[in-house]
Short mmCIF file of C-alpha atoms in Angstrom, two decimals:
data_model
loop_
_atom_site.label_atom_id
_atom_site.label_comp_id
_atom_site.label_asym_id
_atom_site.label_seq_id
_atom_site.Cartn_x
_atom_site.Cartn_y
_atom_site.Cartn_z
CA MET R 1 107.66 259.84 211.48
CA LEU R 2 108.21 256.36 212.84
CA ILE R 3 106.37 253.05 213.09
CA GLY R 4 105.21 251.63 216.43
CA ARG R 5 102.51 249.65 218.17
CA VAL R 6 100.24 250.78 221.00
CA ILE R 7 100.92 248.25 223.78
CA GLY R 8 99.29 249.86 226.81
CA ASN R 9 98.91 253.09 228.68
CA VAL R 10 100.48 254.80 231.62
CA VAL R 11 98.50 255.82 234.70
CA ALA R 12 99.89 258.96 236.37
CA THR R 13 97.71 260.67 238.97
CA LYS R 14 100.34 263.17 240.08
CA LYS R 15 101.34 265.07 236.98
CA ASN R 16 101.78 268.45 235.36
CA LEU R 17 98.48 270.26 234.71
CA LYS R 18 99.22 270.31 230.98
CA LEU R 19 98.70 266.54 230.92
CA ASP R 20 95.33 266.66 232.72
CA GLY R 21 92.74 264.57 230.92
CA GLU R 22 95.23 263.24 228.39
CA LYS R 23 95.46 259.49 227.81
CA LEU R 24 99.12 258.54 227.92
CA LEU R 25 99.61 255.78 225.35
CA LEU R 26 102.57 253.45 225.57
CA VAL R 27 104.08 252.97 222.09
CA GLN R 28 106.66 250.30 221.22
CA PRO R 29 108.85 251.20 218.20
CA LEU R 30 108.89 248.44 215.56
CA ASP R 31 111.29 247.38 212.85
CA LEU R 32 110.11 246.40 209.35
CA SER R 33 109.46 242.80 210.36
CA GLY R 34 107.13 244.04 213.09
CA ALA R 35 109.52 243.13 215.90
CA SER R 36 110.06 245.44 218.89
CA LYS R 37 113.08 247.68 218.55
CA GLY R 38 114.31 250.12 221.17
CA ALA R 39 112.70 251.66 224.24
CA PRO R 40 108.96 252.35 224.43
CA LEU R 41 107.72 255.93 224.66
CA ILE R 42 104.59 257.71 225.79
CA ALA R 43 102.56 259.54 223.14
CA ILE R 44 99.29 261.47 223.02
CA ASP R 45 96.58 260.53 220.53
CA ARG R 46 93.83 262.59 218.87
CA VAL R 47 93.33 260.18 215.94
CA GLY R 48 91.51 257.56 218.00
CA VAL R 49 93.71 254.47 217.79
CA GLY R 50 92.59 251.15 219.21
CA PRO R 51 94.47 248.61 221.33
CA LYS R 52 97.39 246.83 219.65
CA GLU R 53 97.13 248.96 216.49
CA ARG R 54 100.21 249.74 214.44
CA VAL R 55 100.67 253.49 214.27
CA LEU R 56 102.65 256.30 212.74
CA TYR R 57 104.07 258.56 215.46
CA THR R 58 106.44 261.47 215.94
CA GLN R 59 108.94 262.11 218.73
CA ASP R 60 109.75 265.61 217.50
CA GLY R 61 108.17 267.81 220.18
CA ARG R 62 107.36 270.72 217.90
CA THR R 63 105.76 268.44 215.29
CA ALA R 64 103.82 266.55 217.96
CA GLN R 65 102.31 269.80 219.24
CA GLN R 66 101.32 270.85 215.71
CA ILE R 67 99.52 267.52 215.28
CA LEU R 68 97.72 267.80 218.60
CA GLY R 69 96.47 271.28 217.77
CA ARG R 70 96.28 274.79 219.17
CA GLY R 71 96.93 275.30 222.82
CA VAL R 72 98.75 272.03 223.36
CA SER R 73 102.14 272.28 225.00
CA GLY R 74 104.30 270.26 227.35
CA VAL R 75 103.99 267.17 225.19
CA ASP R 76 106.78 265.77 222.98
CA ALA R 77 105.25 262.80 221.14
CA ALA R 78 102.00 262.18 219.26
CA ILE R 79 100.19 259.60 217.16
CA LEU R 80 99.71 260.74 213.54
CA GLY R 81 97.74 257.85 212.11
CA VAL R 82 96.85 254.17 212.10
CA ILE R 83 98.88 252.08 209.64
CA ASP R 84 96.68 249.87 207.45
CA GLU R 85 99.47 248.43 205.39
CA ILE R 86 103.11 248.82 204.44
CA ASP R 87 103.37 248.52 200.67
CA PHE R 88 106.73 247.46 199.22
CA SER R 89 105.42 246.88 195.69
CA HIS R 90 106.14 250.37 194.34
CA GLY R 91 109.19 250.83 196.48
CA MET E 1 107.83 261.27 226.90
CA LEU E 2 109.89 258.50 228.40
CA ILE E 3 109.93 256.30 231.50
CA GLY E 4 112.65 256.60 234.15
CA ARG E 5 113.40 256.36 237.84
CA VAL E 6 114.74 259.07 240.15
CA ILE E 7 117.94 257.57 241.56
CA GLY E 8 119.65 260.55 243.16
CA ASN E 9 120.55 264.17 242.64
CA VAL E 10 123.53 266.14 241.48
CA VAL E 11 125.23 268.75 243.65
CA ALA E 12 126.72 271.61 241.63
CA THR E 13 127.79 274.73 243.52
CA LYS E 14 129.42 276.42 240.56
CA LYS E 15 126.77 276.69 237.89
CA ASN E 16 124.92 278.96 235.51
CA LEU E 17 122.60 281.43 237.28
CA LYS E 18 119.59 279.97 235.47
CA LEU E 19 120.02 276.80 237.56
CA ASP E 20 120.15 278.64 240.90
CA GLY E 21 117.85 277.07 243.44
CA GLU E 22 116.92 274.21 241.16
CA LYS E 23 117.15 270.64 242.43
CA LEU E 24 118.98 268.61 239.81
CA LEU E 25 117.41 265.15 239.81
CA LEU E 26 119.29 262.19 238.43
CA VAL E 27 116.95 260.08 236.28
CA GLN E 28 117.75 256.58 235.02
CA PRO E 29 115.85 255.59 231.85
CA LEU E 30 114.04 252.26 232.21
CA ASP E 31 112.84 249.59 229.82
CA LEU E 32 109.41 247.94 230.15
CA SER E 33 110.69 245.34 232.61
CA GLY E 34 111.89 248.14 234.87
CA ALA E 35 115.57 247.49 234.14
CA SER E 36 118.02 250.37 233.60
CA LYS E 37 118.60 251.20 229.95
CA GLY E 38 121.01 253.83 228.66
CA ALA E 39 122.75 256.76 230.29
CA PRO E 40 121.21 258.69 233.20
CA LEU E 41 120.22 262.32 232.72
CA ILE E 42 119.57 265.32 234.91
CA ALA E 43 116.03 266.71 234.97
CA ILE E 44 114.18 269.46 236.84
CA ASP E 45 111.01 268.71 238.75
CA ARG E 46 107.97 270.87 239.62
CA VAL E 47 105.60 267.93 240.19
CA GLY E 48 107.13 266.94 243.53
CA VAL E 49 108.45 263.42 242.99
CA GLY E 50 109.83 261.36 245.83
CA PRO E 51 112.97 259.22 246.05
CA LYS E 52 113.05 256.10 243.85
CA GLU E 53 109.76 256.99 242.15
CA ARG E 54 109.10 255.93 238.58
CA VAL E 55 108.46 259.01 236.48
CA LEU E 56 107.45 260.29 233.07
CA TYR E 57 110.05 262.72 231.72
CA THR E 58 110.97 264.65 228.59
CA GLN E 59 114.39 265.33 227.11
CA ASP E 60 113.01 267.70 224.49
CA GLY E 61 114.31 271.07 225.66
CA ARG E 62 111.41 273.12 224.35
CA THR E 63 108.83 270.77 225.89
CA ALA E 64 110.72 270.69 229.20
CA GLN E 65 110.61 274.47 229.44
CA GLN E 66 106.87 274.53 228.69
CA ILE E 67 106.33 272.06 231.54
CA LEU E 68 108.46 274.05 233.98
CA GLY E 69 106.55 277.24 233.21
CA ARG E 70 107.07 280.85 232.27
CA GLY E 71 110.48 282.33 232.61
CA VAL E 72 112.34 279.03 232.71
CA SER E 73 115.20 278.67 230.27
CA GLY E 74 118.57 276.97 230.09
CA VAL E 75 117.08 273.63 231.04
CA ASP E 76 116.56 270.73 228.62
CA ALA E 77 114.83 267.99 230.66
CA ALA E 78 111.89 267.89 233.07
CA ILE E 79 109.72 265.52 235.06
CA LEU E 80 106.10 265.46 233.82
CA GLY E 81 104.53 263.09 236.31
CA VAL E 82 104.79 260.16 238.69
CA ILE E 83 103.85 256.81 237.14
CA ASP E 84 101.39 254.85 239.29
CA GLU E 85 101.03 251.94 236.94
CA ILE E 86 101.67 250.75 233.40
CA ASP E 87 98.50 249.11 232.13
CA PHE E 88 98.84 246.56 229.34
CA SER E 89 95.25 245.28 229.58
CA HIS E 90 93.73 247.65 227.00
CA GLY E 91 96.90 247.82 224.97
CA MET Z 1 121.03 265.42 205.97
CA LEU Z 2 121.29 261.66 205.72
CA ILE Z 3 121.41 258.98 203.04
CA GLY Z 4 118.58 256.48 202.56
CA ARG Z 5 116.63 254.46 200.05
CA VAL Z 6 112.91 254.61 199.32
CA ILE Z 7 111.71 251.04 199.92
CA GLY Z 8 107.94 251.39 199.97
CA ASN Z 9 105.12 253.48 201.32
CA VAL Z 10 102.75 253.39 204.23
CA VAL Z 11 98.97 253.27 203.79
CA ALA Z 12 97.12 255.04 206.59
CA THR Z 13 93.41 255.78 206.07
CA LYS Z 14 92.77 257.01 209.60
CA LYS Z 15 95.17 259.87 210.17
CA ASN Z 16 95.56 263.49 211.22
CA LEU Z 17 94.11 265.96 208.70
CA LYS Z 18 97.54 267.54 208.19
CA LEU Z 19 98.64 264.33 206.44
CA ASP Z 20 95.65 264.26 204.05
CA GLY Z 21 96.75 263.68 200.48
CA GLU Z 22 100.38 263.17 201.44
CA LYS Z 23 102.24 260.10 200.17
CA LEU Z 24 104.02 258.57 203.13
CA LEU Z 25 107.31 257.18 201.82
CA LEU Z 26 109.17 254.51 203.73
CA VAL Z 27 112.88 255.34 203.81
CA GLN Z 28 115.60 252.93 204.91
CA PRO Z 29 118.79 254.66 206.20
CA LEU Z 30 121.95 253.39 204.47
CA ASP Z 31 125.60 253.21 205.37
CA LEU Z 32 128.36 254.11 202.90
CA SER Z 33 128.44 250.62 201.39
CA GLY Z 34 124.73 250.93 200.62
CA ALA Z 35 123.71 248.45 203.32
CA SER Z 36 120.64 249.07 205.51
CA LYS Z 37 121.47 250.65 208.85
CA GLY Z 38 118.98 251.40 211.62
CA ALA Z 39 115.21 251.68 211.67
CA PRO Z 40 113.22 252.89 208.65
CA LEU Z 41 111.30 256.15 208.85
CA ILE Z 42 108.41 257.79 207.03
CA ALA Z 43 109.16 260.94 205.03
CA ILE Z 44 107.21 263.28 202.74
CA ASP Z 45 108.47 264.05 199.24
CA ARG Z 46 108.00 267.09 197.00
CA VAL Z 47 111.05 266.36 194.82
CA GLY Z 48 109.43 263.48 192.95
CA VAL Z 49 111.57 260.46 193.78
CA GLY Z 50 111.01 257.12 192.09
CA PRO Z 51 110.89 253.62 193.55
CA LYS Z 52 114.15 252.26 195.00
CA GLU Z 53 115.98 255.57 194.52
CA ARG Z 54 118.74 256.59 196.86
CA VAL Z 55 117.83 259.88 198.49
CA LEU Z 56 119.01 262.67 200.74
CA TYR Z 57 116.59 263.19 203.62
CA THR Z 58 116.22 265.11 206.87
CA GLN Z 59 114.71 263.99 210.17
CA ASP Z 60 114.93 267.46 211.69
CA GLY Z 61 111.26 268.47 211.89
CA ARG Z 62 111.85 272.19 211.45
CA THR Z 63 114.14 271.65 208.42
CA ALA Z 64 111.69 269.15 206.89
CA GLN Z 65 108.89 271.71 207.07
CA GLN Z 66 111.08 274.38 205.45
CA ILE Z 67 111.79 271.97 202.58
CA LEU Z 68 108.13 271.07 202.14
CA GLY Z 69 107.14 274.72 201.95
CA ARG Z 70 104.72 277.23 203.41
CA GLY Z 71 101.77 275.96 205.32
CA VAL Z 72 103.17 272.51 205.98
CA SER Z 73 103.14 271.37 209.59
CA GLY Z 74 102.76 268.17 211.54
CA VAL Z 75 105.48 266.47 209.53
CA ASP Z 76 108.99 265.71 210.84
CA ALA Z 77 110.89 264.19 207.88
CA ALA Z 78 111.30 265.07 204.21
CA ILE Z 79 113.16 264.06 201.07
CA LEU Z 80 115.60 266.76 199.90
CA GLY Z 81 116.93 265.21 196.71
CA VAL Z 82 117.79 262.14 194.67
CA ILE Z 83 121.43 261.03 194.98
CA ASP Z 84 123.05 260.45 191.59
CA GLU Z 85 126.47 259.59 192.92
CA ILE Z 86 128.68 259.69 195.99
CA ASP Z 87 132.05 261.05 194.94
CA PHE Z 88 135.06 260.13 197.09
CA SER Z 89 137.68 261.44 194.66
CA HIS Z 90 137.90 264.99 196.04
CA GLY Z 91 136.94 263.87 199.54
CA MET A 1 121.29 267.75 230.94
CA LEU A 2 124.00 265.13 230.90
CA ILE A 3 127.16 264.24 232.83
CA GLY A 4 130.61 264.49 231.25
CA ARG A 5 134.24 265.29 231.88
CA VAL A 6 136.36 268.00 230.27
CA ILE A 7 139.25 266.09 228.68
CA GLY A 8 140.87 268.68 226.43
CA ASN A 9 140.12 271.38 223.91
CA VAL A 10 140.02 271.72 220.19
CA VAL A 11 142.20 274.18 218.28
CA ALA A 12 140.54 275.52 215.12
CA THR A 13 142.10 278.54 213.44
CA LYS A 14 139.87 278.46 210.38
CA LYS A 15 136.34 278.69 211.66
CA ASN A 16 133.02 280.49 211.46
CA LEU A 17 133.14 284.04 212.87
CA LYS A 18 130.52 283.15 215.48
CA LEU A 19 133.12 280.93 217.17
CA ASP A 20 135.81 283.64 217.30
CA GLY A 21 137.36 283.89 220.73
CA GLU A 22 135.45 280.91 222.06
CA LYS A 23 137.31 278.13 223.84
CA LEU A 24 136.16 274.85 222.38
CA LEU A 25 136.10 272.33 225.23
CA LEU A 26 136.22 268.62 224.52
CA VAL A 27 133.70 266.83 226.75
CA GLN A 28 133.58 263.06 227.23
CA PRO A 29 130.11 261.75 228.27
CA LEU A 30 130.26 259.56 231.39
CA ASP A 31 128.12 256.81 232.82
CA LEU A 32 127.25 256.61 236.52
CA SER A 33 130.45 254.73 237.40
CA GLY A 34 132.47 257.57 235.84
CA ALA A 35 133.50 255.51 232.80
CA SER A 36 133.55 257.02 229.30
CA LYS A 37 130.41 256.34 227.31
CA GLY A 38 129.81 257.38 223.71
CA ALA A 39 131.48 259.93 221.47
CA PRO A 40 133.03 263.13 222.83
CA LEU A 41 131.53 266.47 221.89
CA ILE A 42 132.65 270.09 221.80
CA ALA A 43 130.96 272.52 224.18
CA ILE A 44 131.31 276.19 225.10
CA ASP A 45 131.80 277.24 228.72
CA ARG A 46 130.88 280.45 230.57
CA VAL A 47 130.92 278.87 234.04
CA GLY A 48 134.70 278.61 234.24
CA VAL A 49 135.42 274.90 234.52
CA GLY A 50 138.92 273.60 235.16
CA PRO A 51 140.81 270.74 233.54
CA LYS A 52 139.46 267.23 234.17
CA GLU A 53 136.39 268.52 236.01
CA ARG A 54 133.15 266.60 235.92
CA VAL A 55 130.45 268.79 234.42
CA LEU A 56 126.78 269.11 233.63
CA TYR A 57 126.26 269.91 229.96
CA THR A 58 123.52 270.24 227.35
CA GLN A 59 123.53 269.18 223.71
CA ASP A 60 120.19 270.84 223.00
CA GLY A 61 121.19 273.76 220.78
CA ARG A 62 118.42 276.10 221.88
CA THR A 63 119.10 275.42 225.59
CA ALA A 64 122.86 275.84 225.08
CA GLN A 65 122.34 279.28 223.57
CA GLN A 66 120.08 280.32 226.45
CA ILE A 67 122.82 279.31 228.89
CA LEU A 68 125.52 281.17 227.00
CA GLY A 69 123.46 284.36 226.93
CA ARG A 70 122.19 287.03 224.61
CA GLY A 71 123.67 287.29 221.19
CA VAL A 72 125.16 283.81 221.13
CA SER A 73 124.28 281.71 218.12
CA GLY A 74 125.86 279.03 215.98
CA VAL A 75 126.67 276.91 219.01
CA ASP A 76 124.83 273.71 219.97
CA ALA A 77 126.38 272.58 223.27
CA ALA A 78 127.28 274.30 226.55
CA ILE A 79 128.57 273.62 230.05
CA LEU A 80 125.93 274.35 232.72
CA GLY A 81 127.91 273.66 235.89
CA VAL A 82 130.65 271.80 237.70
CA ILE A 83 129.48 268.64 239.48
CA ASP A 84 130.68 268.49 243.09
CA GLU A 85 128.99 265.27 243.95
CA ILE A 86 126.34 262.79 242.83
CA ASP A 87 124.17 261.99 245.81
CA PHE A 88 122.29 258.68 245.81
CA SER A 89 121.22 258.86 249.46
CA HIS A 90 117.87 260.59 248.89
CA GLY A 91 117.42 258.98 245.49
CA MET G 1 129.45 270.30 218.02
CA LEU G 2 131.05 267.07 216.90
CA ILE G 3 134.25 265.89 215.24
CA GLY G 4 134.29 264.43 211.74
CA ARG G 5 136.25 264.11 208.52
CA VAL G 6 135.23 265.24 205.04
CA ILE G 7 135.41 262.06 202.96
CA GLY G 8 133.63 263.03 199.74
CA ASN G 9 130.60 264.79 198.39
CA VAL G 10 127.17 263.85 197.16
CA VAL G 11 125.97 264.63 193.64
CA ALA G 12 122.23 265.29 193.46
CA THR G 13 120.84 266.84 190.29
CA LYS G 14 117.21 266.49 191.23
CA LYS G 15 116.80 268.31 194.51
CA ASN G 16 114.87 270.94 196.44
CA LEU G 17 115.54 274.49 195.20
CA LYS G 18 116.90 275.48 198.61
CA LEU G 19 119.91 273.23 197.94
CA ASP G 20 120.67 274.76 194.52
CA GLY G 21 124.32 275.63 194.18
CA GLU G 22 125.24 274.10 197.52
CA LYS G 23 128.12 271.63 197.73
CA LEU G 24 126.91 268.64 199.71
CA LEU G 25 129.87 267.41 201.76
CA LEU G 26 129.97 263.89 203.08
CA VAL G 27 131.19 263.91 206.69
CA GLN G 28 132.24 260.80 208.61
CA PRO G 29 131.93 261.17 212.42
CA LEU G 30 135.15 260.25 214.26
CA ASP G 31 136.01 259.03 217.72
CA LEU G 32 138.96 260.40 219.71
CA SER G 33 141.43 258.00 218.11
CA GLY G 34 140.41 259.28 214.69
CA ALA G 35 138.52 256.09 213.77
CA SER G 36 135.17 256.22 211.96
CA LYS G 37 132.19 255.99 214.28
CA GLY G 38 128.54 255.88 213.19
CA ALA G 39 126.80 256.79 209.95
CA PRO G 40 128.10 259.55 207.65
CA LEU G 41 126.02 262.67 207.14
CA ILE G 42 125.77 265.44 204.57
CA ALA G 43 126.71 268.96 205.67
CA ILE G 44 127.01 272.37 204.03
CA ASP G 45 130.24 274.36 204.32
CA ARG G 46 130.91 278.12 204.25
CA VAL G 47 134.28 277.90 206.00
CA GLY G 48 136.13 276.48 202.99
CA VAL G 49 137.35 273.07 204.12
CA GLY G 50 139.67 270.98 201.97
CA PRO G 51 139.55 267.28 201.12
CA LYS G 52 140.17 264.86 204.01
CA GLU G 53 140.25 267.66 206.59
CA ARG G 54 139.12 267.02 210.13
CA VAL G 55 136.24 269.34 210.95
CA LEU G 56 133.93 270.58 213.67
CA TYR G 57 130.30 270.21 212.60
CA THR G 58 126.77 270.52 213.93
CA GLN G 59 123.73 268.35 213.24
CA ASP G 60 121.39 270.69 215.10
CA GLY G 61 119.32 272.15 212.26
CA ARG G 62 118.69 275.51 213.91
CA THR G 63 122.38 275.95 214.80
CA ALA G 64 123.47 274.89 211.30
CA GLN G 65 121.28 277.57 209.75
CA GLN G 66 122.68 280.23 212.09
CA ILE G 67 126.19 279.25 211.01
CA LEU G 68 125.31 279.34 207.32
CA GLY G 69 123.82 282.80 207.62
CA ARG G 70 120.72 284.79 206.79
CA GLY G 71 118.29 283.37 204.32
CA VAL G 72 119.49 279.79 204.60
CA SER G 73 116.83 277.20 205.33
CA GLY G 74 116.09 273.59 204.50
CA VAL G 75 119.51 272.49 205.71
CA ASP G 76 120.15 270.61 208.98
CA ALA G 77 123.95 270.24 209.20
CA ALA G 78 126.92 272.56 208.72
CA ILE G 79 130.69 272.72 209.05
CA LEU G 80 131.81 275.17 211.77
CA GLY G 81 135.58 274.97 211.40
CA VAL G 82 138.69 273.03 210.49
CA ILE G 83 140.34 271.25 213.44
CA ASP G 84 144.09 271.95 213.63
CA GLU G 85 144.71 269.98 216.76
CA ILE G 86 143.04 268.31 219.71
CA ASP G 87 144.89 269.34 222.84
CA PHE G 88 144.68 267.05 225.86
CA SER G 89 147.40 268.79 227.86
CA HIS G 90 145.17 271.23 229.72
CA GLY G 91 142.21 268.84 229.69
#
């Protein structure tokens, strides 16, 4: 799982039926300092993240589909949770 | 899923039978500013994208085959949709 | 399998049910000299690693789930073991 | 799928039985200008590519095995076709 | 499949049961000139490679497990063979 921030969403009217009704969130990968690192990706969310939130996500297609639940396919990235805090105290 | 632009297609007469009749689209990955980033890839399309369109694609082989539908195999990348707009307002 | 160091953990109250009760360890990939290399990731541990320990981990989702055991899904990285020593003598 | 060039082959007498009788082609990934980009890989071919040819290949293990056909396993990269031309005119 | 060199091994007393009795080889990826390129990884060997040998390996977890044979799981990288020579003459 990786750390990113939700920075927007992608509007795509013409798309595969499997994506119908899905909100396509734009996620920017972050490094530990919170700075952007690498190319953004599009992920699906069932957790209910808000704008600008820091999230835990997966880009492993099989894992993403397990997170999104039965019957989901044709999707390769998903939000797993909202990050409240990164704790370095117990290493 | 990632963001790219269709910049051409690849002509391959001598190829595996599983690719027969498939149009092999050349997709250039893009960063958020719309600039090219990284190596181009070849993807299959069932959505019906036009030249130069900005698209949503997957390079996860299993996900690509789910998008392309039953009976498709031997393909590891697919177009999922045409991007109309990237909306940063609700982040 | 790759070499990393446990540098903290991620607190995420709002998350997918599959992650309930899981400790989300923050792992920093290392190079051979022990220096940080690349972006940190979040992995699940069943081995029982301590703070700051150098570990062997996998980012292959399918392998991670095999390591974590039956019934685990929705997770794409796991700790496989604690590294006592890297031995170059028999290389 | 990605674009590369066959630049040689690897000789390995001592190897896993699953590779017995397979020609191990050395493929150099290319960028759009035809320049080398990134580390070479070893792929298996059933298409019948010639020396120095520009090819379409996959590094997705599951896709590679689908291309190579029934009963193939233990291989993670395959040649899919010979590239005649990259056409930018219809982009 | 990729090209690397066995440069050592990792000692890990505390580890997942699936790794019990396995020798954890440290493999350094190489470029065509034989120079180190990228981060080292840990792979399992059933071929019987010797110290410092140049090897063919896979980091595709599913392929690695096919190479290692029935009943192997929880491992994401394996040695496929020892490289005798890289032949550029027939490219």
